[in-house]
Each structure stands twice: as C-alpha cells, then as structure tokens.
Amino acid sequence: MGNAPANELSEKSIETRRIATAVGAEVKGIDLKRPLSSAQVEDLHRALGENGILLFRNAELTPEQHVAFSSQFGELEAHVIGDFALPGRPEIFVVSNVKEDGKLKGAVYAGQYWHSDLSYMKTPSLGSLLLCREMPEIGGDTMFANMYMAYDTLSETIKQFIGGLSAVHDYSHAYDTYFAHLKERPPLTAEARARTPPVEHPMVRVHPVTRRRALYVNPGFTKGIVGMPKEESQPILEMLFRHSTRQEFIYRHKWQVNDMIFWDNRCVMHYALADYDFSVRRHMHRTTIAGK
Ligand code: OGA
Ligand code: MN
C-alpha cells in the first residue's frame, strides 16, 4: 500500500447495494489498493454488521495488498495450523485442493459444514476476508446464514431460555465428526490441541456495532451446552442448527475469480459446498480479523 494517496473523502464514503434478502451487500466506490479514510473504515464496519457479508468484485490484490486492506479493520490472526499458511505470509490462510510436488497448498475440505470461524477460540474472530484465486466453473459456492434472523424468529420462550446459557465450542469437534474419515485432515497434533482447549461462549451475543442480538452456536464447533449432559444439550442444539439454516436466512454465493467477501463471524455462519469435481482447482486466500 506504501505511499499511495488515501481514498478521497466524500459525503458518502462507500456505496453499497444489497445483493440478497437474507445476507449481503456489494461494495463499490473504493479503491482496495489505497489506504481507506477513517470514515470509510467506520462505514465499512457498520455495513458489515448490518449486511453480514460484504462483496468486493474485481479485487485483484497481491497477498501484500490483501493483508494491507484487511489490517485496516483490526489485528490479523494466524491460524493455529501453520501448514495452511501461505509460505512467508502467516496472515494468509490458504483454502485449496491444489497440490504442488504432491503436497497440498492449503486446507482442503475446509469449512464444509456450517460454522463461524474461530468460535473455538477464547476470543473468536471478528470477520474473515476470503479472496477467490481459482474456482471450478461448476460448483464450489459458499453459503452464508443470517444469525440475527435466526435469533429474531425464535419464540420468546426459547429466547429467554437460551439467553442465560453458554455453549462449549471445541475445534476438535470438527475433527471428531466432519474430518474423521479424511486422510488429508489427520487428527489435531498435541500442540494444536493444547492451543485450542474447549471454550465457553454465550449462546446469544449482542453485536458491538449494530447492538442486535444474534444466535451464536454452530454445528462445526459447538459440542454442548454448559451445565447439561449431552442427552439434553444435543436435541436443543440440533433444533437451533436446523432453525438457523432455514432457506430464507441464507445467501448462496457463486464465486467469480477475484471476488473477495468480508464476512462477519459475529452474526453469520458459512458453509463451503463440496459439490464440485475435486480434480479441478479451487484456490482461495483468507485473512482473519481478530475479535476483541
Ligand atoms: C474459510 C471457509 C469457505 C470456502 O475459509 O473460513 O470456511 O468456501 N472457506 O472455501
Ligand atoms: Mn470458515
């Protein structure tokens, strides 16, 4: 980003256009390669909280520019599994089925279940910026679910019931379930496990920007409810998962190369569809904004 002049300040610092009923706005009118004004950063934070995901088309950014753009929204966080990072760029998490010299270039089968990134950390992520580098012509979409809507449409009785509860999130849950039979995702190493002990988070969180309540449990990493045996918690969690993935809460994005999506991990879940030919290259770069 260097010494490039900052984006011009204007009365309307960004332009947004809603792209779906449930989640999503496309952002125009900014140069992704130049520093943002503080008004633009603030407006983008607001637009993110209000729309759940922000789509930037034609984001032809180098890894350095991707990192520089992302850093304006908060501190970047490296993934617990270093093998998935872009060599020399720990801030970039590679999601890829591409192999080089027999070795995968990133995390394969990443996110092929509903989840919110890093909900298994003590301080979960604010948001992630995924940049599409290569995409099969058919398939490989990503879905996003609006967790404000999920919360708002629960009955008052359930809202009250879960309002005082916390859930247990654990990275190893994904390994025990979704990754269990995949040789490309061997069990977590003792070191990765030590860095991701089970954590507890309230089942309902108030978004710090919009002040709206969002449901905060996800099938990928939420494995129980604090103070309940599995026999009790599992049916409740399953009901909440089924409810929060109703079709009217979902936006399904068909990727074009150089699309970048900034999603809000505090109020949306996402799901990478595994409906494409795995011999065709699908290659993505993600930066992750730390939460507070
Ligand atoms: C992720 C993820 C989705 C995708 O990078 O966090 O879940 O569509 N990926 O690759
Ligand atoms: Mn993810």
mmCIF file of C-alpha atoms and ligand atoms in Angstrom:
data_model
loop_
_atom_site.group_PDB
_atom_site.id
_atom_site.type_symbol
_atom_site.label_atom_id
_atom_site.label_comp_id
_atom_site.label_asym_id
_atom_site.label_seq_id
_atom_site.Cartn_x
_atom_site.Cartn_y
_atom_site.Cartn_z
ATOM 1 C CA MET A 1 0.000 0.000 0.000
ATOM 2 C CA GLY A 2 3.065 2.167 0.619
ATOM 3 C CA ASN A 3 2.652 5.825 -0.093
ATOM 4 C CA ALA A 4 -0.387 5.594 -2.327
ATOM 5 C CA PRO A 5 -2.724 8.517 -1.672
ATOM 6 C CA ALA A 6 -5.685 7.809 0.565
ATOM 7 C CA ASN A 7 -9.149 7.323 -0.892
ATOM 8 C CA GLU A 8 -10.937 10.636 -1.423
ATOM 9 C CA LEU A 9 -13.232 11.675 1.362
ATOM 10 C CA SER A 10 -16.729 12.199 0.119
ATOM 11 C CA GLU A 11 -20.080 12.718 1.760
ATOM 12 C CA LYS A 12 -21.000 9.109 1.153
ATOM 13 C CA SER A 13 -17.753 7.344 1.852
ATOM 14 C CA ILE A 14 -18.807 3.970 0.383
ATOM 15 C CA GLU A 15 -21.529 2.741 -1.967
ATOM 16 C CA THR A 16 -23.423 -0.402 -1.022
ATOM 17 C CA ARG A 17 -26.021 -2.357 -2.942
ATOM 18 C CA ARG A 18 -27.916 -5.144 -1.263
ATOM 19 C CA ILE A 19 -27.498 -8.447 -3.172
ATOM 20 C CA ALA A 20 -29.829 -10.824 -1.366
ATOM 21 C CA THR A 21 -32.751 -10.883 1.053
ATOM 22 C CA ALA A 22 -31.001 -12.593 3.950
ATOM 23 C CA VAL A 23 -27.368 -11.506 3.887
ATOM 24 C CA GLY A 24 -25.071 -9.495 1.727
ATOM 25 C CA ALA A 25 -24.225 -6.209 0.075
ATOM 26 C CA GLU A 26 -21.842 -5.410 -2.727
ATOM 27 C CA VAL A 27 -19.481 -2.524 -2.011
ATOM 28 C CA LYS A 28 -18.405 -0.146 -4.735
ATOM 29 C CA GLY A 29 -16.726 3.194 -4.920
ATOM 30 C CA ILE A 30 -13.495 2.404 -3.125
ATOM 31 C CA ASP A 31 -10.013 1.604 -4.335
ATOM 32 C CA LEU A 32 -8.937 -1.542 -2.490
ATOM 33 C CA LYS A 33 -5.281 -0.846 -3.170
ATOM 34 C CA ARG A 34 -5.186 2.501 -1.381
ATOM 35 C CA PRO A 35 -5.475 3.296 2.315
ATOM 36 C CA LEU A 36 -9.054 3.898 3.428
ATOM 37 C CA SER A 37 -10.110 7.090 5.156
ATOM 38 C CA SER A 38 -11.248 6.668 8.761
ATOM 39 C CA ALA A 39 -14.812 7.443 7.615
ATOM 40 C CA GLN A 40 -14.610 4.599 5.122
ATOM 41 C CA VAL A 41 -13.304 2.160 7.720
ATOM 42 C CA GLU A 42 -16.112 3.140 10.057
ATOM 43 C CA ASP A 43 -18.750 2.917 7.315
ATOM 44 C CA LEU A 44 -17.456 -0.499 6.238
ATOM 45 C CA HIS A 45 -17.598 -1.777 9.830
ATOM 46 C CA ARG A 46 -21.194 -0.573 10.013
ATOM 47 C CA ALA A 47 -22.120 -2.014 6.600
ATOM 48 C CA LEU A 48 -20.555 -5.327 7.662
ATOM 49 C CA GLY A 49 -22.585 -5.527 10.854
ATOM 50 C CA GLU A 50 -25.770 -4.533 9.042
ATOM 51 C CA ASN A 51 -25.397 -6.764 5.974
ATOM 52 C CA GLY A 52 -23.451 -9.712 7.415
ATOM 53 C CA ILE A 53 -21.198 -10.028 4.377
ATOM 54 C CA LEU A 54 -19.631 -7.506 2.031
ATOM 55 C CA LEU A 55 -18.761 -8.459 -1.535
ATOM 56 C CA PHE A 56 -15.957 -6.727 -3.433
ATOM 57 C CA ARG A 57 -15.733 -7.647 -7.122
ATOM 58 C CA ASN A 58 -12.513 -7.492 -9.147
ATOM 59 C CA ALA A 59 -10.303 -7.486 -6.062
ATOM 60 C CA GLU A 60 -7.102 -8.063 -7.977
ATOM 61 C CA LEU A 61 -4.898 -7.833 -4.921
ATOM 62 C CA THR A 62 -1.469 -9.267 -4.270
ATOM 63 C CA PRO A 63 -1.111 -11.127 -0.953
ATOM 64 C CA GLU A 64 0.559 -7.975 0.452
ATOM 65 C CA GLN A 65 -2.359 -5.790 -0.677
ATOM 66 C CA HIS A 66 -4.878 -8.286 0.693
ATOM 67 C CA VAL A 67 -3.109 -8.161 4.073
ATOM 68 C CA ALA A 68 -2.820 -4.351 3.983
ATOM 69 C CA PHE A 69 -6.510 -3.893 3.130
ATOM 70 C CA SER A 70 -7.604 -6.354 5.831
ATOM 71 C CA SER A 71 -5.360 -4.848 8.525
ATOM 72 C CA GLN A 72 -7.387 -1.658 8.446
ATOM 73 C CA PHE A 73 -10.239 -3.469 10.209
ATOM 74 C CA GLY A 74 -8.262 -4.852 13.115
ATOM 75 C CA GLU A 75 -5.377 -7.074 14.040
ATOM 76 C CA LEU A 76 -4.856 -10.108 11.839
ATOM 77 C CA GLU A 77 -4.711 -13.545 13.320
ATOM 78 C CA ALA A 78 -2.672 -16.526 12.078
ATOM 79 C CA HIS A 79 -4.349 -19.945 12.029
ATOM 80 C CA VAL A 80 -3.427 -22.497 14.706
ATOM 81 C CA ILE A 81 -2.275 -24.863 11.975
ATOM 82 C CA GLY A 82 0.772 -23.213 10.414
ATOM 83 C CA ASP A 83 0.847 -25.670 7.477
ATOM 84 C CA PHE A 84 -2.151 -23.910 5.947
ATOM 85 C CA ALA A 85 -0.413 -20.535 5.717
ATOM 86 C CA LEU A 86 0.936 -19.022 2.534
ATOM 87 C CA PRO A 87 4.720 -19.529 2.753
ATOM 88 C CA GLY A 88 6.272 -16.443 4.344
ATOM 89 C CA ARG A 89 2.832 -14.905 4.948
ATOM 90 C CA PRO A 90 1.410 -16.275 8.213
ATOM 91 C CA GLU A 91 -1.538 -13.841 7.957
ATOM 92 C CA ILE A 92 -2.859 -15.660 4.891
ATOM 93 C CA PHE A 93 -4.716 -18.918 5.405
ATOM 94 C CA VAL A 94 -4.890 -20.918 2.189
ATOM 95 C CA VAL A 95 -8.033 -22.907 1.394
ATOM 96 C CA SER A 96 -7.131 -25.132 -1.516
ATOM 97 C CA ASN A 97 -7.317 -28.507 -3.190
ATOM 98 C CA VAL A 98 -4.243 -27.682 -5.307
ATOM 99 C CA LYS A 99 -1.181 -29.889 -4.872
ATOM 100 C CA GLU A 100 2.384 -28.952 -5.653
ATOM 101 C CA ASP A 101 5.010 -31.708 -5.635
ATOM 102 C CA GLY A 102 2.443 -33.987 -4.042
ATOM 103 C CA LYS A 103 1.784 -31.575 -1.180
ATOM 104 C CA LEU A 104 -1.471 -29.684 -0.676
ATOM 105 C CA LYS A 105 -1.082 -25.908 -0.804
ATOM 106 C CA GLY A 106 -3.608 -25.274 1.937
ATOM 107 C CA ALA A 107 -6.521 -26.608 3.945
ATOM 108 C CA VAL A 108 -8.587 -28.976 1.851
ATOM 109 C CA TYR A 109 -12.218 -29.718 2.774
ATOM 110 C CA ALA A 110 -12.169 -26.513 4.814
ATOM 111 C CA GLY A 111 -15.467 -25.308 6.159
ATOM 112 C CA GLN A 112 -17.679 -27.914 4.508
ATOM 113 C CA TYR A 113 -20.118 -27.655 7.385
ATOM 114 C CA TRP A 114 -21.910 -24.694 8.972
ATOM 115 C CA HIS A 115 -19.556 -22.754 11.209
ATOM 116 C CA SER A 116 -18.318 -19.378 12.373
ATOM 117 C CA ASP A 117 -14.543 -19.007 12.038
ATOM 118 C CA LEU A 118 -12.577 -19.469 15.248
ATOM 119 C CA SER A 119 -15.619 -19.757 17.506
ATOM 120 C CA TYR A 120 -13.430 -22.342 19.276
ATOM 121 C CA MET A 121 -11.002 -19.650 20.438
ATOM 122 C CA LYS A 122 -11.341 -17.800 23.713
ATOM 123 C CA THR A 123 -11.706 -14.600 21.695
ATOM 124 C CA PRO A 124 -13.403 -15.550 18.422
ATOM 125 C CA SER A 125 -12.733 -13.774 15.152
ATOM 126 C CA LEU A 126 -14.493 -10.543 14.145
ATOM 127 C CA GLY A 127 -14.531 -11.432 10.474
ATOM 128 C CA SER A 128 -12.681 -13.034 7.579
ATOM 129 C CA LEU A 129 -11.808 -11.775 4.094
ATOM 130 C CA LEU A 130 -11.782 -14.601 1.564
ATOM 131 C CA LEU A 131 -10.338 -13.839 -1.856
ATOM 132 C CA CYS A 132 -11.085 -16.185 -4.740
ATOM 133 C CA ARG A 133 -7.973 -17.020 -6.795
ATOM 134 C CA GLU A 134 -9.174 -20.067 -8.754
ATOM 135 C CA MET A 135 -12.645 -21.603 -8.957
ATOM 136 C CA PRO A 136 -14.166 -24.519 -10.851
ATOM 137 C CA GLU A 137 -16.663 -23.429 -13.477
ATOM 138 C CA ILE A 138 -19.335 -25.514 -11.808
ATOM 139 C CA GLY A 139 -19.926 -25.743 -8.064
ATOM 140 C CA GLY A 140 -17.845 -24.626 -5.096
ATOM 141 C CA ASP A 141 -20.275 -21.959 -3.884
ATOM 142 C CA THR A 142 -20.232 -20.693 -0.297
ATOM 143 C CA MET A 143 -23.415 -20.241 1.733
ATOM 144 C CA PHE A 144 -23.968 -17.680 4.479
ATOM 145 C CA ALA A 145 -26.706 -17.763 7.135
ATOM 146 C CA ASN A 146 -28.047 -14.716 8.970
ATOM 147 C CA MET A 147 -27.863 -15.370 12.707
ATOM 148 C CA TYR A 148 -29.764 -12.194 13.645
ATOM 149 C CA MET A 149 -32.736 -13.582 11.716
ATOM 150 C CA ALA A 150 -32.217 -16.960 13.359
ATOM 151 C CA TYR A 151 -32.410 -15.333 16.783
ATOM 152 C CA ASP A 152 -35.268 -12.946 15.974
ATOM 153 C CA THR A 153 -37.530 -15.738 14.707
ATOM 154 C CA LEU A 154 -37.224 -17.948 17.791
ATOM 155 C CA SER A 155 -40.158 -17.971 20.209
ATOM 156 C CA GLU A 156 -39.930 -15.703 23.245
ATOM 157 C CA THR A 157 -39.788 -18.812 25.441
ATOM 158 C CA ILE A 158 -36.700 -20.183 23.693
ATOM 159 C CA LYS A 159 -35.103 -16.720 23.564
ATOM 160 C CA GLN A 160 -35.442 -16.462 27.333
ATOM 161 C CA PHE A 161 -34.225 -20.000 27.885
ATOM 162 C CA ILE A 162 -31.031 -19.678 25.820
ATOM 163 C CA GLY A 163 -30.449 -16.042 26.762
ATOM 164 C CA GLY A 164 -28.821 -17.083 30.025
ATOM 165 C CA LEU A 165 -26.881 -20.069 28.671
ATOM 166 C CA SER A 166 -23.383 -20.607 27.343
ATOM 167 C CA ALA A 167 -22.239 -23.264 24.912
ATOM 168 C CA VAL A 168 -18.998 -25.224 24.664
ATOM 169 C CA HIS A 169 -17.008 -24.751 21.450
ATOM 170 C CA ASP A 170 -14.137 -27.047 20.550
ATOM 171 C CA TYR A 171 -12.031 -27.223 17.364
ATOM 172 C CA SER A 172 -11.563 -30.951 17.816
ATOM 173 C CA HIS A 173 -15.323 -31.406 17.365
ATOM 174 C CA ALA A 174 -14.897 -30.823 13.609
ATOM 175 C CA TYR A 175 -12.104 -33.400 13.569
ATOM 176 C CA ASP A 176 -14.172 -35.944 15.508
ATOM 177 C CA THR A 177 -17.102 -35.514 13.136
ATOM 178 C CA TYR A 178 -16.607 -33.967 9.686
ATOM 179 C CA PHE A 179 -12.923 -34.765 9.203
ATOM 180 C CA ALA A 180 -12.974 -38.174 10.893
ATOM 181 C CA HIS A 181 -12.598 -40.177 7.691
ATOM 182 C CA LEU A 182 -10.400 -37.815 5.690
ATOM 183 C CA LYS A 183 -6.744 -38.779 5.465
ATOM 184 C CA GLU A 184 -5.941 -35.231 4.308
ATOM 185 C CA ARG A 185 -7.130 -33.933 7.697
ATOM 186 C CA PRO A 186 -5.329 -36.117 10.255
ATOM 187 C CA PRO A 187 -6.215 -35.555 13.929
ATOM 188 C CA LEU A 188 -5.008 -32.353 15.560
ATOM 189 C CA THR A 189 -1.433 -32.543 16.814
ATOM 190 C CA ALA A 190 -0.890 -32.380 20.580
ATOM 191 C CA GLU A 191 0.465 -28.871 20.081
ATOM 192 C CA ALA A 192 -2.576 -27.632 18.099
ATOM 193 C CA ARG A 193 -4.832 -29.315 20.643
ATOM 194 C CA ALA A 194 -3.044 -27.560 23.510
ATOM 195 C CA ARG A 195 -3.703 -24.224 21.809
ATOM 196 C CA THR A 196 -7.401 -24.947 21.315
ATOM 197 C CA PRO A 197 -8.855 -26.171 24.607
ATOM 198 C CA PRO A 198 -12.670 -26.207 24.831
ATOM 199 C CA VAL A 199 -14.072 -22.714 25.473
ATOM 200 C CA GLU A 200 -17.430 -21.304 26.501
ATOM 201 C CA HIS A 201 -19.401 -18.514 24.836
ATOM 202 C CA PRO A 202 -22.885 -17.116 25.465
ATOM 203 C CA MET A 203 -25.400 -18.694 23.077
ATOM 204 C CA VAL A 204 -26.717 -15.256 22.211
ATOM 205 C CA ARG A 205 -24.385 -12.363 21.554
ATOM 206 C CA VAL A 206 -25.009 -8.673 21.102
ATOM 207 C CA HIS A 207 -23.258 -7.329 18.033
ATOM 208 C CA PRO A 208 -20.968 -4.492 19.165
ATOM 209 C CA VAL A 209 -21.781 -2.263 16.171
ATOM 210 C CA THR A 210 -25.475 -2.845 15.459
ATOM 211 C CA ARG A 211 -26.399 -3.770 19.065
ATOM 212 C CA ARG A 212 -28.630 -6.512 17.590
ATOM 213 C CA ARG A 213 -28.798 -9.973 19.145
ATOM 214 C CA ALA A 214 -27.518 -12.928 17.140
ATOM 215 C CA LEU A 215 -27.615 -16.652 17.823
ATOM 216 C CA TYR A 216 -24.073 -17.903 18.397
ATOM 217 C CA VAL A 217 -23.890 -21.685 18.106
ATOM 218 C CA ASN A 218 -22.691 -23.627 15.076
ATOM 219 C CA PRO A 219 -22.629 -27.306 14.042
ATOM 220 C CA GLY A 220 -18.904 -27.233 13.222
ATOM 221 C CA PHE A 221 -17.520 -26.342 16.616
ATOM 222 C CA THR A 222 -20.331 -26.226 19.213
ATOM 223 C CA LYS A 223 -20.450 -29.504 21.056
ATOM 224 C CA GLY A 224 -22.513 -28.903 24.138
ATOM 225 C CA ILE A 225 -24.329 -26.534 26.480
ATOM 226 C CA VAL A 226 -22.743 -25.618 29.784
ATOM 227 C CA GLY A 227 -24.363 -27.417 32.703
ATOM 228 C CA MET A 228 -26.184 -30.052 30.645
ATOM 229 C CA PRO A 229 -25.396 -33.643 29.774
ATOM 230 C CA LYS A 230 -25.170 -34.393 26.075
ATOM 231 C CA GLU A 231 -28.506 -36.187 26.211
ATOM 232 C CA GLU A 232 -30.178 -32.843 26.984
ATOM 233 C CA SER A 233 -27.986 -30.445 25.032
ATOM 234 C CA GLN A 234 -27.833 -32.360 21.750
ATOM 235 C CA PRO A 235 -31.551 -32.135 20.863
ATOM 236 C CA ILE A 236 -31.580 -28.433 21.772
ATOM 237 C CA LEU A 237 -28.517 -27.695 19.658
ATOM 238 C CA GLU A 238 -29.910 -29.714 16.764
ATOM 239 C CA MET A 239 -33.154 -27.755 16.883
ATOM 240 C CA LEU A 240 -31.175 -24.472 16.844
ATOM 241 C CA PHE A 241 -28.941 -25.637 13.965
ATOM 242 C CA ARG A 242 -31.952 -26.729 11.908
ATOM 243 C CA HIS A 243 -33.746 -23.463 12.658
ATOM 244 C CA SER A 244 -30.774 -21.224 11.852
ATOM 245 C CA THR A 245 -30.195 -22.808 8.449
ATOM 246 C CA ARG A 246 -33.701 -22.230 7.114
ATOM 247 C CA GLN A 247 -33.523 -21.323 3.443
ATOM 248 C CA GLU A 248 -34.875 -17.828 3.931
ATOM 249 C CA PHE A 249 -31.923 -16.966 6.186
ATOM 250 C CA ILE A 250 -29.350 -17.988 3.577
ATOM 251 C CA TYR A 251 -27.451 -16.358 0.744
ATOM 252 C CA ARG A 252 -25.510 -18.646 -1.592
ATOM 253 C CA HIS A 253 -22.578 -17.022 -3.361
ATOM 254 C CA LYS A 254 -21.389 -18.198 -6.769
ATOM 255 C CA TRP A 255 -17.754 -17.149 -6.895
ATOM 256 C CA GLN A 256 -16.039 -15.329 -9.734
ATOM 257 C CA VAL A 257 -12.261 -15.188 -9.713
ATOM 258 C CA ASN A 258 -11.152 -12.027 -7.832
ATOM 259 C CA ASP A 259 -14.304 -11.804 -5.757
ATOM 260 C CA MET A 260 -13.446 -11.001 -2.169
ATOM 261 C CA ILE A 261 -16.009 -11.490 0.585
ATOM 262 C CA PHE A 262 -15.640 -9.945 4.010
ATOM 263 C CA TRP A 263 -17.972 -11.833 6.348
ATOM 264 C CA ASP A 264 -18.888 -11.044 9.913
ATOM 265 C CA ASN A 265 -18.250 -14.056 12.157
ATOM 266 C CA ARG A 266 -20.344 -12.474 14.924
ATOM 267 C CA CYS A 267 -23.646 -12.583 13.033
ATOM 268 C CA VAL A 268 -23.293 -15.058 10.139
ATOM 269 C CA MET A 269 -22.291 -18.693 9.764
ATOM 270 C CA HIS A 270 -20.906 -20.020 6.490
ATOM 271 C CA TYR A 271 -20.631 -23.330 4.637
ATOM 272 C CA ALA A 272 -18.359 -24.276 1.742
ATOM 273 C CA LEU A 273 -20.238 -26.524 -0.669
ATOM 274 C CA ALA A 274 -18.313 -29.657 -1.657
ATOM 275 C CA ASP A 275 -20.318 -30.177 -4.824
ATOM 276 C CA TYR A 276 -17.548 -29.805 -7.389
ATOM 277 C CA ASP A 277 -15.045 -32.013 -9.154
ATOM 278 C CA PHE A 278 -12.075 -32.163 -6.776
ATOM 279 C CA SER A 279 -9.636 -32.648 -9.642
ATOM 280 C CA VAL A 280 -10.481 -29.082 -10.710
ATOM 281 C CA ARG A 281 -8.542 -26.378 -8.891
ATOM 282 C CA ARG A 282 -10.280 -24.363 -6.189
ATOM 283 C CA HIS A 283 -7.867 -21.969 -4.534
ATOM 284 C CA MET A 284 -8.665 -19.208 -2.025
ATOM 285 C CA HIS A 285 -6.749 -16.881 0.289
ATOM 286 C CA ARG A 286 -8.190 -15.804 3.623
ATOM 287 C CA THR A 287 -7.169 -13.186 6.132
ATOM 288 C CA THR A 288 -8.767 -13.278 9.569
ATOM 289 C CA ILE A 289 -9.545 -10.251 11.724
ATOM 290 C CA ALA A 290 -9.096 -10.924 15.415
ATOM 291 C CA GLY A 291 -12.009 -10.246 17.716
ATOM 292 C CA LYS A 292 -11.860 -8.214 20.894
HETATM 293 C C1 OGA B 1 -12.981 -20.395 5.389
HETATM 294 C C2 OGA B 1 -14.011 -21.277 4.830
HETATM 295 C C3 OGA B 1 -15.153 -21.348 2.756
HETATM 296 C C4 OGA B 1 -14.909 -21.656 1.322
HETATM 297 O O1 OGA B 1 -12.037 -20.070 4.676
HETATM 298 O O2 OGA B 1 -13.126 -19.967 6.531
HETATM 299 O O3 OGA B 1 -14.844 -21.762 5.552
HETATM 300 O O4 OGA B 1 -15.874 -21.506 0.557
HETATM 301 N N1 OGA B 1 -13.996 -21.425 3.499
HETATM 302 O O5 OGA B 1 -13.802 -22.051 0.949
HETATM 303 MN MN MN B 2 -14.641 -20.789 7.594
#
